[in-house]
Amino acid sequence: MPTLAELVSGFDPTSEFVVPTQWTQGRTAYGGLTAAMSVLAAQLTKGKPLAPLKSAQFLLSAPVVDSATFTARRLREGRSASSVAVETVSGGQVAAHASLIFAQPRPSAISHDHVGVPEVPAPEECAPFGDASAPLRPAFVDNIEMVQAGGTVPLANDGDPRFRAWVRHRGAEGVDPAVALVALADALPPATTAAFTEWAPVSTMSWSLHICTDDLPKPTDWMLLESSSTFTLDGYSHQSMTLWDSASRPIIQASQTVALFA
């Protein structure tokens, strides 16, 4: 099973990227992997080194099946911020499009943090997240350790559709923290599946995220991930997501639109 570190070290943006079956969810590549490789493709574009990743928007328009190409283009490079577009093509069609902002810190008198962090047990006190025997359990989860830190689980159908889990990579040593954390921040299933009564397909359509700090934790550290479905109607769900480090600092805030086939 190739680790994230092995995938990153062997990545060549001028060549086709072969999707390992161990990094899939259903018939498509794990969305967090597609997003992370888009970030990596942007970092590898020619020119001066990019600033730290600050924000990203991913449109996931079609399945990434078997293999894909990642084509990155620098759109603008300013004094403190650069914008990069990355197009992912798989099976002859555009499967994903990323709009990325890389930005240096800028002087500002304004600073606040109203994110808050839930009180949860330590990782070693938590049981594994989800059912390892679930029929639609995606293959990629074997690459990530996940233990339940509160909230509920898929198919619980018992109230607030909110997942909380401590998560960390298996085999991400040496990976750029931004690449690794983007690959980690999508690890939980869509929170609306907590309201399901039986398994059914779901598909993330868009994902927007904000990197809260340039002082990123190591890719192999435990981090707390929460995903909460805030509104679901007419076969589409909106969810809010936050990733904190073990010191309770917010690292990533994100939101997704998810299509339901239930």
Coordinates of C-alpha atoms in Angstrom, one line a residue:
M1 CA 0.0 0.0 0.0
P2 CA 1.7 3.2 -1.1
T3 CA 1.9 5.8 1.7
L4 CA 1.3 9.5 1.2
A5 CA 5.0 10.1 1.4
E6 CA 5.6 7.7 -1.4
L7 CA 3.0 9.2 -3.6
V8 CA 4.4 12.7 -3.1
S9 CA 8.0 11.7 -3.6
G10 CA 7.1 10.0 -6.9
F11 CA 4.8 12.7 -8.2
D12 CA 5.7 14.3 -11.5
P13 CA 3.3 17.0 -12.8
T14 CA 4.5 16.3 -16.4
S15 CA 3.4 12.7 -16.2
E16 CA 0.1 10.9 -15.6
F17 CA -0.7 10.2 -12.0
V18 CA -1.9 6.6 -11.4
V19 CA -4.5 6.4 -8.6
P20 CA -3.7 3.5 -6.3
T21 CA -6.7 1.4 -5.4
Q22 CA -5.8 1.9 -1.7
W23 CA -6.5 5.6 -2.0
T24 CA -10.0 5.4 -3.5
Q25 CA -13.5 6.0 -2.2
G26 CA -15.9 4.0 -4.3
R27 CA -14.9 4.3 -8.0
T28 CA -13.0 7.6 -7.6
A29 CA -9.9 8.8 -5.9
Y30 CA -10.2 10.0 -2.4
G31 CA -11.2 13.7 -2.7
G32 CA -8.6 14.7 -0.1
L33 CA -5.9 13.1 -2.2
T34 CA -7.0 14.9 -5.4
A35 CA -7.0 18.2 -3.5
A36 CA -3.6 17.5 -2.0
M37 CA -2.0 16.6 -5.3
S38 CA -3.4 19.8 -6.8
V39 CA -1.6 21.8 -4.0
L40 CA 1.6 19.8 -4.8
A41 CA 1.2 20.5 -8.5
A42 CA 0.9 24.2 -7.8
Q43 CA 4.0 24.2 -5.5
L44 CA 6.0 22.6 -8.3
T45 CA 5.2 25.2 -10.9
K46 CA 8.2 27.1 -12.3
G47 CA 9.1 30.4 -10.7
K48 CA 10.1 31.7 -7.3
P49 CA 9.0 29.6 -4.3
L50 CA 5.4 30.2 -3.4
A51 CA 4.3 31.6 -0.1
P52 CA 2.4 29.3 2.3
L53 CA -1.0 28.1 1.2
K54 CA -3.7 30.4 2.6
S55 CA -7.0 29.4 0.9
A56 CA -8.3 26.9 -1.6
Q57 CA -11.5 26.2 -3.5
F58 CA -11.9 22.8 -5.2
L59 CA -14.7 21.9 -7.6
L60 CA -15.0 18.2 -8.0
S61 CA -16.9 17.8 -11.2
A62 CA -16.3 14.1 -12.2
P63 CA -14.7 10.9 -10.9
V64 CA -10.9 10.6 -10.9
V65 CA -10.7 7.1 -12.1
D66 CA -7.5 5.0 -12.7
S67 CA -5.2 7.9 -13.6
A68 CA -5.2 11.7 -13.9
T69 CA -3.1 14.6 -15.1
F70 CA -2.6 17.8 -13.0
T71 CA -1.9 21.0 -14.9
A72 CA -1.1 24.0 -12.8
R73 CA -0.8 27.6 -14.0
R74 CA 0.2 30.7 -12.0
L75 CA -2.4 33.3 -12.7
R76 CA -0.9 36.3 -10.8
E77 CA 2.1 36.9 -8.5
G78 CA 1.8 39.9 -6.3
R79 CA 4.2 41.2 -3.6
S80 CA 2.5 39.1 -0.9
A81 CA 0.1 36.8 -2.6
S82 CA 0.0 34.5 -5.6
S83 CA -2.9 32.8 -7.2
V84 CA -2.6 29.4 -9.0
A85 CA -5.2 27.4 -11.0
V86 CA -4.9 23.6 -11.2
E87 CA -7.0 21.5 -13.6
T88 CA -7.3 17.7 -13.1
V89 CA -8.3 15.7 -16.1
S90 CA -9.3 12.0 -15.8
G91 CA -10.9 9.8 -18.4
G92 CA -10.8 12.6 -21.0
Q93 CA -12.8 15.1 -18.9
V94 CA -12.1 17.7 -16.3
A95 CA -12.6 16.0 -13.0
A96 CA -11.5 18.8 -10.7
H97 CA -10.5 22.4 -10.7
A98 CA -8.6 24.1 -7.9
S99 CA -8.2 27.8 -7.3
L100 CA -5.4 28.3 -4.8
I101 CA -4.0 31.4 -2.9
F102 CA -0.5 31.4 -1.5
A103 CA 0.1 34.4 0.8
Q104 CA 2.8 35.8 3.1
P105 CA 1.7 37.3 6.5
R106 CA 1.0 41.0 6.3
P107 CA 1.2 43.6 9.1
S108 CA -2.2 44.1 10.7
A109 CA -3.5 45.4 14.1
I110 CA -6.6 43.1 13.8
S111 CA -6.5 39.6 15.3
H112 CA -9.2 37.5 16.8
D113 CA -10.1 33.8 17.2
H114 CA -13.8 33.0 17.8
V115 CA -13.6 29.4 16.5
G116 CA -13.6 27.6 19.9
V117 CA -12.8 24.0 20.4
P118 CA -15.0 21.2 21.9
E119 CA -13.9 19.4 25.0
V120 CA -13.0 15.8 23.9
P121 CA -11.2 12.9 25.4
A122 CA -7.5 12.3 24.5
P123 CA -6.9 10.1 21.4
E124 CA -5.7 7.1 23.5
E125 CA -9.0 7.2 25.4
C126 CA -11.1 6.9 22.2
A127 CA -12.4 3.9 20.2
P128 CA -11.9 3.6 16.4
F129 CA -14.3 5.7 14.3
G130 CA -17.0 3.9 12.3
D131 CA -17.6 0.3 11.5
A132 CA -14.7 -1.5 9.8
S133 CA -17.1 -4.0 8.3
A134 CA -19.4 -1.4 6.7
P135 CA -20.3 -2.4 3.1
L136 CA -19.3 1.0 1.5
R137 CA -16.2 1.6 3.7
P138 CA -13.8 3.5 1.4
A139 CA -10.3 2.0 0.8
F140 CA -8.4 5.2 1.6
V141 CA -9.3 5.1 5.3
D142 CA -6.6 2.5 5.9
N143 CA -4.1 5.2 5.3
I144 CA -5.4 7.4 8.2
E145 CA -5.9 6.6 11.9
M146 CA -9.3 7.8 13.1
V147 CA -10.7 7.5 16.6
Q148 CA -14.1 8.9 17.6
A149 CA -13.8 11.9 19.9
G150 CA -17.5 12.6 20.3
G151 CA -20.5 13.4 18.1
T152 CA -22.1 10.6 16.3
V153 CA -21.4 8.1 13.5
P154 CA -22.9 7.3 10.0
L155 CA -26.4 5.7 10.1
A156 CA -27.0 6.7 13.7
N157 CA -30.1 8.7 12.7
D158 CA -30.4 10.1 16.2
G159 CA -30.2 13.9 16.1
D160 CA -27.4 16.3 15.4
P161 CA -25.4 15.2 12.3
R162 CA -21.9 16.0 13.7
F163 CA -18.8 13.9 13.6
R164 CA -15.7 14.4 15.7
A165 CA -12.6 12.4 15.4
W166 CA -8.9 12.5 16.2
V167 CA -7.1 11.9 12.9
R168 CA -3.5 11.4 11.8
H169 CA -1.7 10.1 8.7
R170 CA 0.0 6.7 8.5
G171 CA 3.2 7.2 6.5
A172 CA 3.3 11.0 5.8
E173 CA 6.8 11.6 7.2
G174 CA 8.6 14.4 5.3
V175 CA 5.5 15.5 3.4
D176 CA 4.9 19.3 3.1
P177 CA 2.5 20.1 5.9
A178 CA 0.0 21.9 3.7
V179 CA -0.2 19.0 1.3
A180 CA -0.6 16.5 4.1
L181 CA -3.2 18.5 6.0
V182 CA -5.3 19.1 3.0
A183 CA -5.2 15.3 2.4
L184 CA -6.2 14.8 6.1
A185 CA -9.0 17.4 6.4
D186 CA -11.4 15.5 4.2
A187 CA -11.0 12.2 6.1
L188 CA -14.5 12.0 7.7
P189 CA -17.5 10.9 5.8
P190 CA -20.1 13.6 5.0
A191 CA -21.8 14.5 8.2
T192 CA -25.3 14.2 6.7
T193 CA -24.7 10.4 6.5
A194 CA -25.4 10.5 10.3
A195 CA -29.1 10.9 9.3
F196 CA -29.1 7.9 6.9
T197 CA -31.0 4.8 7.8
E198 CA -29.0 2.7 5.3
W199 CA -25.9 3.2 3.2
A200 CA -26.3 5.2 0.0
P201 CA -23.8 7.0 -2.3
V202 CA -22.7 10.6 -1.6
S203 CA -20.4 12.8 -3.6
T204 CA -18.6 16.0 -2.6
M205 CA -19.2 18.7 -5.3
S206 CA -17.2 21.6 -3.9
W207 CA -14.8 22.2 -1.0
S208 CA -13.6 25.6 0.2
L209 CA -10.9 25.9 2.9
H210 CA -9.0 28.5 4.8
I211 CA -5.6 27.8 6.4
C212 CA -5.6 29.6 9.8
T213 CA -1.9 29.7 10.5
D214 CA 1.5 29.3 8.7
D215 CA 2.9 27.5 11.8
L216 CA 1.5 24.1 10.7
P217 CA 1.8 20.9 12.8
K218 CA 3.7 17.9 11.7
P219 CA 1.7 15.7 9.3
T220 CA 1.9 12.7 11.6
D221 CA 0.6 14.5 14.7
W222 CA -2.9 13.8 16.1
M223 CA -5.4 16.4 15.1
L224 CA -9.0 16.9 16.0
L225 CA -11.4 17.0 13.0
E226 CA -15.1 18.0 13.2
S227 CA -17.7 17.9 10.5
S228 CA -21.2 19.2 10.9
S229 CA -24.1 19.1 8.4
T230 CA -25.8 22.5 8.8
F231 CA -28.5 22.2 6.1
T232 CA -29.7 19.4 3.8
L233 CA -32.6 19.6 1.3
D234 CA -33.5 18.4 -2.2
G235 CA -30.5 16.0 -2.3
Y236 CA -27.8 18.4 -1.4
S237 CA -26.1 19.1 1.9
H238 CA -23.9 21.9 3.3
Q239 CA -21.4 21.1 6.0
S240 CA -18.9 23.0 8.0
M241 CA -15.6 21.5 9.0
T242 CA -12.7 22.5 11.4
L243 CA -9.3 20.9 12.0
W244 CA -7.5 21.7 15.2
D245 CA -4.0 20.7 16.3
S246 CA -3.4 18.9 19.7
A247 CA -2.8 22.3 21.3
S248 CA -6.4 23.4 20.4
R249 CA -5.3 25.8 17.7
P250 CA -7.6 26.0 14.6
I251 CA -5.6 24.9 11.6
I252 CA -8.2 24.6 8.8
Q253 CA -11.7 25.9 8.5
A254 CA -13.7 24.6 5.6
S255 CA -17.1 24.0 4.0
Q256 CA -18.5 21.5 1.5
T257 CA -21.5 21.0 -0.7
V258 CA -22.3 17.3 -0.9
A259 CA -24.7 15.6 -3.3
L260 CA -26.8 12.8 -1.8
F261 CA -28.2 9.7 -3.6
A262 CA -30.5 8.6 -0.8

